[in-house]
PDB file of N, CA and C in Angstrom:
ATOM      1  N   MET I  16     -25.080  23.571   3.942  1.00 70.00           N
ATOM      2  CA  MET I  16     -25.622  22.736   2.846  1.00 70.00           C
ATOM      3  C   MET I  16     -27.012  22.137   3.164  1.00 70.00           C
ATOM      4  N   SER I  17     -27.927  22.177   2.334  1.00 74.00           N
ATOM      5  CA  SER I  17     -29.366  21.678   2.777  1.00 74.00           C
ATOM      6  C   SER I  17     -29.463  20.221   2.303  1.00 74.00           C
ATOM      7  N   PRO I  18     -30.430  19.572   3.044  1.00 80.00           N
ATOM      8  CA  PRO I  18     -30.476  18.154   2.823  1.00 80.00           C
ATOM      9  C   PRO I  18     -31.036  17.906   1.639  1.00 80.00           C
ATOM     10  N   ALA I  19     -30.576  16.741   1.043  1.00 83.00           N
ATOM     11  CA  ALA I  19     -31.034  16.364  -0.425  1.00 83.00           C
ATOM     12  C   ALA I  19     -32.474  16.154  -0.435  1.00 83.00           C
ATOM     13  N   SER I  20     -33.096  16.421  -1.502  1.00 95.00           N
ATOM     14  CA  SER I  20     -34.576  16.096  -1.731  1.00 95.00           C
ATOM     15  C   SER I  20     -34.727  14.890  -2.108  1.00 95.00           C
ATOM     16  N   LYS I  21     -35.954  14.314  -1.828  1.00 94.00           N
ATOM     17  CA  LYS I  21     -36.085  12.811  -2.283  1.00 94.00           C
ATOM     18  C   LYS I  21     -35.772  12.409  -3.550  1.00 94.00           C
ATOM     19  N   ALA I  22     -35.948  13.324  -4.531  1.00 95.00           N
ATOM     20  CA  ALA I  22     -35.694  13.139  -5.787  1.00 95.00           C
ATOM     21  C   ALA I  22     -34.252  12.974  -5.957  1.00 95.00           C
ATOM     22  N   GLN I  23     -33.445  13.953  -5.385  1.00 96.00           N
ATOM     23  CA  GLN I  23     -31.987  13.891  -5.522  1.00 96.00           C
ATOM     24  C   GLN I  23     -31.399  12.595  -4.993  1.00 96.00           C
ATOM     25  N   GLN I  24     -31.841  12.199  -3.801  1.00 95.00           N
ATOM     26  CA  GLN I  24     -31.481  11.084  -3.069  1.00 95.00           C
ATOM     27  C   GLN I  24     -31.830   9.894  -4.055  1.00 95.00           C
ATOM     28  N   LYS I  25     -32.912   9.855  -4.366  1.00 95.00           N
ATOM     29  CA  LYS I  25     -33.368   8.630  -5.540  1.00 95.00           C
ATOM     30  C   LYS I  25     -32.198   8.458  -6.552  1.00 95.00           C
ATOM     31  N   ALA I  26     -31.963   9.620  -7.213  1.00 96.00           N
ATOM     32  CA  ALA I  26     -31.061   9.771  -8.203  1.00 96.00           C
ATOM     33  C   ALA I  26     -29.710   9.215  -7.794  1.00 96.00           C
ATOM     34  N   VAL I  27     -29.156   9.668  -6.593  1.00 95.00           N
ATOM     35  CA  VAL I  27     -27.779   9.309  -6.138  1.00 95.00           C
ATOM     36  C   VAL I  27     -27.832   7.760  -5.986  1.00 95.00           C
ATOM     37  N   ASN I  28     -28.894   7.192  -5.166  1.00 95.00           N
ATOM     38  CA  ASN I  28     -29.030   5.734  -4.989  1.00 95.00           C
ATOM     39  C   ASN I  28     -29.004   4.988  -6.220  1.00 95.00           C
ATOM     40  N   LYS I  29     -29.784   5.565  -7.337  1.00 97.00           N
ATOM     41  CA  LYS I  29     -29.719   4.822  -8.673  1.00 97.00           C
ATOM     42  C   LYS I  29     -28.439   4.856  -9.277  1.00 97.00           C
ATOM     43  N   TYR I  30     -27.563   5.911  -9.133  1.00 97.00           N
ATOM     44  CA  TYR I  30     -26.296   5.941  -9.719  1.00 97.00           C
ATOM     45  C   TYR I  30     -25.523   4.998  -8.864  1.00 97.00           C
ATOM     46  N   MET I  31     -25.460   4.969  -7.636  1.00 96.00           N
ATOM     47  CA  MET I  31     -24.389   4.297  -6.907  1.00 96.00           C
ATOM     48  C   MET I  31     -24.886   2.723  -7.143  1.00 96.00           C
ATOM     49  N   LYS I  32     -26.094   2.257  -7.329  1.00 96.00           N
ATOM     50  CA  LYS I  32     -26.504   0.972  -7.572  1.00 96.00           C
ATOM     51  C   LYS I  32     -25.787   0.514  -8.859  1.00 96.00           C
ATOM     52  N   SER I  33     -25.908   1.448  -9.838  1.00 97.00           N
ATOM     53  CA  SER I  33     -25.595   0.970 -11.256  1.00 97.00           C
ATOM     54  C   SER I  33     -24.003   0.987 -11.404  1.00 97.00           C
ATOM     55  N   ASN I  34     -23.391   1.787 -10.670  1.00 97.00           N
ATOM     56  CA  ASN I  34     -21.983   2.045 -10.858  1.00 97.00           C
ATOM     57  C   ASN I  34     -20.944   1.422  -9.764  1.00 97.00           C
ATOM     58  N   TYR I  35     -21.406   0.975  -8.575  1.00 96.00           N
ATOM     59  CA  TYR I  35     -20.636   0.456  -7.612  1.00 96.00           C
ATOM     60  C   TYR I  35     -21.021  -0.957  -7.197  1.00 96.00           C
ATOM     61  N   ASP I  36     -20.212  -1.655  -6.456  1.00 97.00           N
ATOM     62  CA  ASP I  36     -20.562  -2.781  -5.787  1.00 97.00           C
ATOM     63  C   ASP I  36     -20.360  -2.486  -4.246  1.00 97.00           C
ATOM     64  N   ARG I  37     -21.150  -3.013  -3.511  1.00 95.00           N
ATOM     65  CA  ARG I  37     -20.996  -3.104  -2.079  1.00 95.00           C
ATOM     66  C   ARG I  37     -20.483  -4.111  -1.427  1.00 95.00           C
ATOM     67  N   VAL I  38     -19.608  -4.091  -0.440  1.00 95.00           N
ATOM     68  CA  VAL I  38     -18.982  -4.995   0.348  1.00 95.00           C
ATOM     69  C   VAL I  38     -19.142  -4.755   1.670  1.00 95.00           C
ATOM     70  N   ASN I  39     -19.792  -5.722   2.579  1.00 95.00           N
ATOM     71  CA  ASN I  39     -19.832  -5.508   4.113  1.00 95.00           C
ATOM     72  C   ASN I  39     -18.531  -6.153   4.648  1.00 95.00           C
ATOM     73  N   LEU I  40     -17.841  -5.446   5.535  1.00 95.00           N
ATOM     74  CA  LEU I  40     -16.737  -5.621   5.999  1.00 95.00           C
ATOM     75  C   LEU I  40     -16.908  -5.799   7.629  1.00 95.00           C
ATOM     76  N   VAL I  41     -16.471  -6.969   8.200  1.00 97.00           N
ATOM     77  CA  VAL I  41     -16.576  -7.113   9.672  1.00 97.00           C
ATOM     78  C   VAL I  41     -15.209  -7.299  10.138  1.00 97.00           C
ATOM     79  N   MET I  42     -15.154  -6.472  11.357  1.00 97.00           N
ATOM     80  CA  MET I  42     -13.726  -6.463  12.081  1.00 97.00           C
ATOM     81  C   MET I  42     -14.081  -6.360  13.530  1.00 97.00           C
ATOM     82  N   PRO I  43     -13.040  -6.740  14.322  1.00 98.00           N
ATOM     83  CA  PRO I  43     -13.004  -6.616  15.650  1.00 98.00           C
ATOM     84  C   PRO I  43     -13.484  -5.319  16.171  1.00 98.00           C
ATOM     85  N   LYS I  44     -14.247  -5.240  17.294  1.00 98.00           N
ATOM     86  CA  LYS I  44     -14.568  -3.990  18.012  1.00 98.00           C
ATOM     87  C   LYS I  44     -13.395  -3.112  18.194  1.00 98.00           C
ATOM     88  N   GLY I  45     -13.453  -1.752  17.881  1.00 97.00           N
ATOM     89  CA  GLY I  45     -12.336  -0.721  17.988  1.00 97.00           C
ATOM     90  C   GLY I  45     -11.607  -0.613  16.674  1.00 97.00           C
ATOM     91  N   LYS I  46     -11.515  -1.653  15.770  1.00 97.00           N
ATOM     92  CA  LYS I  46     -10.661  -1.446  14.783  1.00 97.00           C
ATOM     93  C   LYS I  46     -11.002  -0.395  13.728  1.00 97.00           C
ATOM     94  N   LYS I  47     -12.374  -0.166  13.641  1.00 97.00           N
ATOM     95  CA  LYS I  47     -12.873   0.687  12.793  1.00 97.00           C
ATOM     96  C   LYS I  47     -12.387   2.111  13.143  1.00 97.00           C
ATOM     97  N   ASP I  48     -12.275   2.372  14.518  1.00 98.00           N
ATOM     98  CA  ASP I  48     -11.581   3.658  14.948  1.00 98.00           C
ATOM     99  C   ASP I  48     -10.294   3.928  14.620  1.00 98.00           C
ATOM    100  N   ILE I  49      -9.484   2.871  14.635  1.00 98.00           N
ATOM    101  CA  ILE I  49      -8.107   2.833  14.335  1.00 98.00           C
ATOM    102  C   ILE I  49      -8.102   3.083  12.928  1.00 98.00           C
ATOM    103  N   ILE I  50      -8.669   2.332  11.993  1.00 97.00           N
ATOM    104  CA  ILE I  50      -8.613   2.652  10.760  1.00 97.00           C
ATOM    105  C   ILE I  50      -9.018   3.960  10.254  1.00 97.00           C
ATOM    106  N   GLN I  51     -10.123   4.506  10.740  1.00 98.00           N
ATOM    107  CA  GLN I  51     -10.611   5.753  10.642  1.00 98.00           C
ATOM    108  C   GLN I  51      -9.517   6.997  10.806  1.00 98.00           C
ATOM    109  N   ALA I  52      -8.842   6.683  11.836  1.00 98.00           N
ATOM    110  CA  ALA I  52      -7.844   7.696  12.288  1.00 98.00           C
ATOM    111  C   ALA I  52      -6.632   7.636  11.509  1.00 98.00           C
ATOM    112  N   HIS I  53      -6.281   6.489  11.097  1.00 97.00           N
ATOM    113  CA  HIS I  53      -5.062   6.344  10.222  1.00 97.00           C
ATOM    114  C   HIS I  53      -5.496   6.905   8.802  1.00 97.00           C
ATOM    115  N   ALA I  54      -6.536   6.557   8.322  1.00 98.00           N
ATOM    116  CA  ALA I  54      -6.954   7.066   7.104  1.00 98.00           C
ATOM    117  C   ALA I  54      -7.018   8.532   6.903  1.00 98.00           C
ATOM    118  N   ALA I  55      -7.389   9.208   8.072  1.00 98.00           N
ATOM    119  CA  ALA I  55      -7.536  10.650   8.186  1.00 98.00           C
ATOM    120  C   ALA I  55      -6.127  11.106   8.243  1.00 98.00           C
ATOM    121  N   GLN I  56      -5.248  10.476   8.833  1.00 98.00           N
ATOM    122  CA  GLN I  56      -3.798  10.903   8.826  1.00 98.00           C
ATOM    123  C   GLN I  56      -3.332  10.903   7.373  1.00 98.00           C
ATOM    124  N   GLN I  57      -3.747  10.151   6.606  1.00 96.00           N
ATOM    125  CA  GLN I  57      -3.214   9.863   5.201  1.00 96.00           C
ATOM    126  C   GLN I  57      -4.076  10.814   4.256  1.00 96.00           C
ATOM    127  N   GLY I  58      -5.031  11.544   4.817  1.00 98.00           N
ATOM    128  CA  GLY I  58      -5.726  12.418   4.054  1.00 98.00           C
ATOM    129  C   GLY I  58      -6.881  11.768   3.117  1.00 98.00           C
ATOM    130  N   GLU I  59      -7.370  10.491   3.698  1.00 98.00           N
ATOM    131  CA  GLU I  59      -8.235   9.868   2.675  1.00 98.00           C
ATOM    132  C   GLU I  59      -9.415   9.350   3.598  1.00 98.00           C
ATOM    133  N   SER I  60     -10.438   9.160   2.776  1.00 97.00           N
ATOM    134  CA  SER I  60     -11.574   8.398   3.611  1.00 97.00           C
ATOM    135  C   SER I  60     -11.363   7.086   3.913  1.00 97.00           C
ATOM    136  N   VAL I  61     -12.136   6.468   4.638  1.00 97.00           N
ATOM    137  CA  VAL I  61     -11.921   4.986   5.030  1.00 97.00           C
ATOM    138  C   VAL I  61     -12.152   4.198   3.852  1.00 97.00           C
ATOM    139  N   ASN I  62     -13.205   4.578   2.959  1.00 96.00           N
ATOM    140  CA  ASN I  62     -13.287   3.884   1.659  1.00 96.00           C
ATOM    141  C   ASN I  62     -12.182   4.022   0.735  1.00 96.00           C
ATOM    142  N   ALA I  63     -11.588   5.168   0.574  1.00 97.00           N
ATOM    143  CA  ALA I  63     -10.563   5.364  -0.226  1.00 97.00           C
ATOM    144  C   ALA I  63      -9.268   4.543   0.400  1.00 97.00           C
ATOM    145  N   TYR I  64      -9.096   4.619   1.477  1.00 98.00           N
ATOM    146  CA  TYR I  64      -7.919   4.014   2.131  1.00 98.00           C
ATOM    147  C   TYR I  64      -8.021   2.414   2.052  1.00 98.00           C
ATOM    148  N   ILE I  65      -9.175   1.942   2.301  1.00 97.00           N
ATOM    149  CA  ILE I  65      -9.442   0.458   2.120  1.00 97.00           C
ATOM    150  C   ILE I  65      -9.212  -0.053   0.735  1.00 97.00           C
ATOM    151  N   ASN I  66      -9.860   0.760  -0.279  1.00 97.00           N
ATOM    152  CA  ASN I  66      -9.493   0.348  -1.624  1.00 97.00           C
ATOM    153  C   ASN I  66      -8.100   0.519  -2.118  1.00 97.00           C
ATOM    154  N   ARG I  67      -7.507   1.490  -1.701  1.00 98.00           N
ATOM    155  CA  ARG I  67      -6.061   1.557  -1.879  1.00 98.00           C
ATOM    156  C   ARG I  67      -5.193   0.444  -1.277  1.00 98.00           C
ATOM    157  N   ALA I  68      -5.507  -0.115  -0.143  1.00 97.00           N
ATOM    158  CA  ALA I  68      -4.824  -1.089   0.515  1.00 97.00           C
ATOM    159  C   ALA I  68      -5.052  -2.544  -0.138  1.00 97.00           C
ATOM    160  N   ILE I  69      -6.290  -2.633  -0.606  1.00 97.00           N
ATOM    161  CA  ILE I  69      -6.621  -3.856  -1.351  1.00 97.00           C
ATOM    162  C   ILE I  69      -5.947  -3.767  -2.684  1.00 97.00           C
ATOM    163  N   ASP I  70      -5.866  -2.601  -3.453  1.00 98.00           N
ATOM    164  CA  ASP I  70      -5.179  -2.583  -4.644  1.00 98.00           C
ATOM    165  C   ASP I  70      -3.689  -2.718  -4.573  1.00 98.00           C
ATOM    166  N   GLU I  71      -3.168  -2.300  -3.490  1.00 98.00           N
ATOM    167  CA  GLU I  71      -1.672  -2.489  -3.270  1.00 98.00           C
ATOM    168  C   GLU I  71      -1.442  -4.001  -2.881  1.00 98.00           C
ATOM    169  N   ALA I  72      -2.240  -4.586  -2.062  1.00 98.00           N
ATOM    170  CA  ALA I  72      -1.909  -5.956  -1.780  1.00 98.00           C
ATOM    171  C   ALA I  72      -2.082  -6.928  -2.872  1.00 98.00           C
ATOM    172  N   MET I  73      -2.992  -6.556  -3.784  1.00 97.00           N
ATOM    173  CA  MET I  73      -3.185  -7.457  -5.094  1.00 97.00           C
ATOM    174  C   MET I  73      -2.005  -7.220  -5.871  1.00 97.00           C
ATOM    175  N   GLN I  74      -1.525  -5.938  -6.060  1.00 97.00           N
ATOM    176  CA  GLN I  74      -0.306  -5.771  -6.846  1.00 97.00           C
ATOM    177  C   GLN I  74       0.763  -6.499  -6.379  1.00 97.00           C
ATOM    178  N   ARG I  75       0.974  -6.524  -4.893  1.00 96.00           N
ATOM    179  CA  ARG I  75       2.185  -7.331  -4.429  1.00 96.00           C
ATOM    180  C   ARG I  75       1.958  -8.877  -4.557  1.00 96.00           C
ATOM    181  N   ASP I  76       0.745  -9.240  -4.540  1.00 96.00           N
ATOM    182  CA  ASP I  76       0.446 -10.652  -4.720  1.00 96.00           C
ATOM    183  C   ASP I  76       0.727 -11.086  -6.202  1.00 96.00           C
ATOM    184  N   ASP I  77       0.392 -10.310  -7.005  1.00 96.00           N
ATOM    185  CA  ASP I  77       0.495 -10.475  -8.563  1.00 96.00           C
ATOM    186  C   ASP I  77       2.246 -10.506  -8.787  1.00 96.00           C
ATOM    187  N   SER I  78       2.845  -9.630  -8.208  1.00 95.00           N
ATOM    188  CA  SER I  78       4.305  -9.567  -8.541  1.00 95.00           C
ATOM    189  C   SER I  78       5.011 -10.586  -7.714  1.00 95.00           C
ATOM    190  N   ALA I  79       4.495 -11.218  -6.764  1.00 90.00           N
ATOM    191  CA  ALA I  79       5.216 -12.194  -5.947  1.00 90.00           C
ATOM    192  C   ALA I  79       5.030 -13.691  -6.732  1.00 90.00           C
ATOM    193  N   THR I  80       4.344 -13.793  -7.670  1.00 77.00           N
ATOM    194  CA  THR I  80       4.154 -15.092  -8.394  1.00 77.00           C
ATOM    195  C   THR I  80       4.898 -15.258  -9.735  1.00 77.00           C
TER     196      THR I  80
END
């Protein structure tokens, strides 16, 4: 796969900015590697795994009230 041209990267960045929010997440050293390994075992990216974990926690919280 060849690297994206500047125009392609600009288009991707514009799309990402208009369709997604960014959240910076801070965690203790070493935890990122643990999460990456676990997400890979589940067949997910770290981003997908964290989003799923948040969605599941919110559903549990909502059903507990």
